[in-house]
Amino acid sequence: MRDTYLPYGKQYLDEEDIETVIKVLKGDYLTTGPSIKEFEKTVANYVGSKYAVAFSNGTAALHGACFAAGITVGDEVITTPITFAASANCIRYVGGTVVFADIDEETYNIDHKEIEKKITDKTKAIIPVHFTGQPVNLDAIHSIAEKHDLIVIEDAAHALGASYKGKKVGALSDMTMFSFHPVKHVTTGEGGIITTNNENYYQKLVQFRSHGITRDKELLEENHGPWYYDMQFLGFNYRMTDIQAALGVSQMKKLDKFIERRKEIVKKYNEAFAEIPEIVMPYQSPDSDSSWHLYILKLNLNNLTNNRKEIFEKLIDLNIGVNVHYIPVHTLMYYQQLGYKKGSLPKAEALYEEIITLPLFPKMTNEDIFDVIEAVKTVITQVKK
Ligand SMILES: *Cc1c(COP(=O)(O)O)cnc(C)c1O
């Protein structure tokens, strides 16, 4: 057994990142300075979008996207239950109604056929999540959106660097959100961004991020002088600092290397687990090139004597920091209190009983990978029928 605990995810910072941050600290701008623009440009160039707007975190960015999309009280927005709560919460922040659509059993992503079943004349938008980094079936989702005149906001918190049919995620829908939390592909400590090709959304996002305030002469109805600004709607202080943005610029230089390393680890996992019939490895759609945020094993519980909880605890006892992504959002207390019911999304709920997330992050050593593989093999041998 290894003698240190291996987490499921972790940042990768090098000396260049640290130097970059120190340079900002010695400079003139700690917030809303040149690093913000540089970071936004770097991300927009990388994903191929016209615009990018940085936020204090990914959840704030999703809130901004829902506001810019005009989602409000009475509107229904469809998303997946197998996600982090933020994908649904952002709909609630603007007063919208969350409608969950069940998942596809192969990819664990939202199932476009289930989306279609949930559409009503109140549906305003879809928030698909590229779960684990594997893009959703965007062609199908876009064609539903077109047919029903819906806005698509991609939650790509897991999918920076992923591609769908050869095209980078980030410029394929109305708006796309990326997160820079330390477990994600690149980090700014806390941080998020919306990428878009739409100038109107861009302008609204910038204003929303800073209280709804603008100094843009073309937007002002009055102008009392050079000091004048107006607050035209109720926005928030969701700004990212220049310290964070500079770190983001430095991290982005290493993104492709990070993804390459994630893929190497996945290859080793896949090779090791292919011969174990008690576990199902992650399915990869031929349409997508995953950026591999998460590696999820599905347990074949029919062939095992123990349940997921016991297997999970055995792995933790071996110092392997496994995790579960995710508790279906509609079963969390807040959503149950709103009336969402256990049993309403059977595929998502069944998946939840069977999954374990293994450690996966670029800083893992070959020894770490070996430890995870050995631990999984040991535990499965103990619990197989
Ligand atoms: C991380 C994450 C978010 C939110 O990002 P924060 O930056 O932590 O606010 C949203 N959706 C998904 C699926 C995530 O994994």
CSV table of C-alpha atoms in Angstrom, one decimal, residues 67 203-216 219-220 229-239:
chain,number,residue,atom,x,y,z
A,67,PHE,CA,-28.8,36.3,-17.7
A,203,GLN,CA,-21.7,43.1,-24.2
A,204,LYS,CA,-24.3,41.9,-21.6
A,205,LEU,CA,-21.8,39.5,-20.0
A,206,VAL,CA,-19.2,42.3,-19.5
A,207,GLN,CA,-21.8,44.6,-17.9
A,208,PHE,CA,-23.3,41.8,-15.8
A,209,ARG,CA,-19.9,41.0,-14.4
A,210,SER,CA,-19.6,44.5,-13.0
A,211,HIS,CA,-22.9,45.4,-11.3
A,212,GLY,CA,-24.8,46.1,-14.6
A,213,ILE,CA,-22.7,49.3,-14.9
A,214,THR,CA,-21.5,50.7,-18.2
A,215,ARG,CA,-19.4,53.7,-19.2
A,216,ASP,CA,-19.9,52.9,-22.9
A,219,LEU,CA,-25.1,52.7,-24.4
A,220,LEU,CA,-25.6,55.7,-22.1
A,229,TYR,CA,-21.6,55.8,-15.7
A,230,ASP,CA,-25.0,54.3,-15.5
A,231,MET,CA,-26.2,51.1,-13.9
A,232,GLN,CA,-28.7,49.7,-16.4
A,233,PHE,CA,-29.7,46.4,-14.7
A,234,LEU,CA,-28.9,44.6,-11.5
A,235,GLY,CA,-25.5,42.9,-12.1
A,236,PHE,CA,-23.0,41.5,-9.6
A,237,ASN,CA,-19.3,41.9,-8.8
A,238,TYR,CA,-18.1,38.7,-10.5
A,239,ARG,CA,-14.8,40.1,-11.7
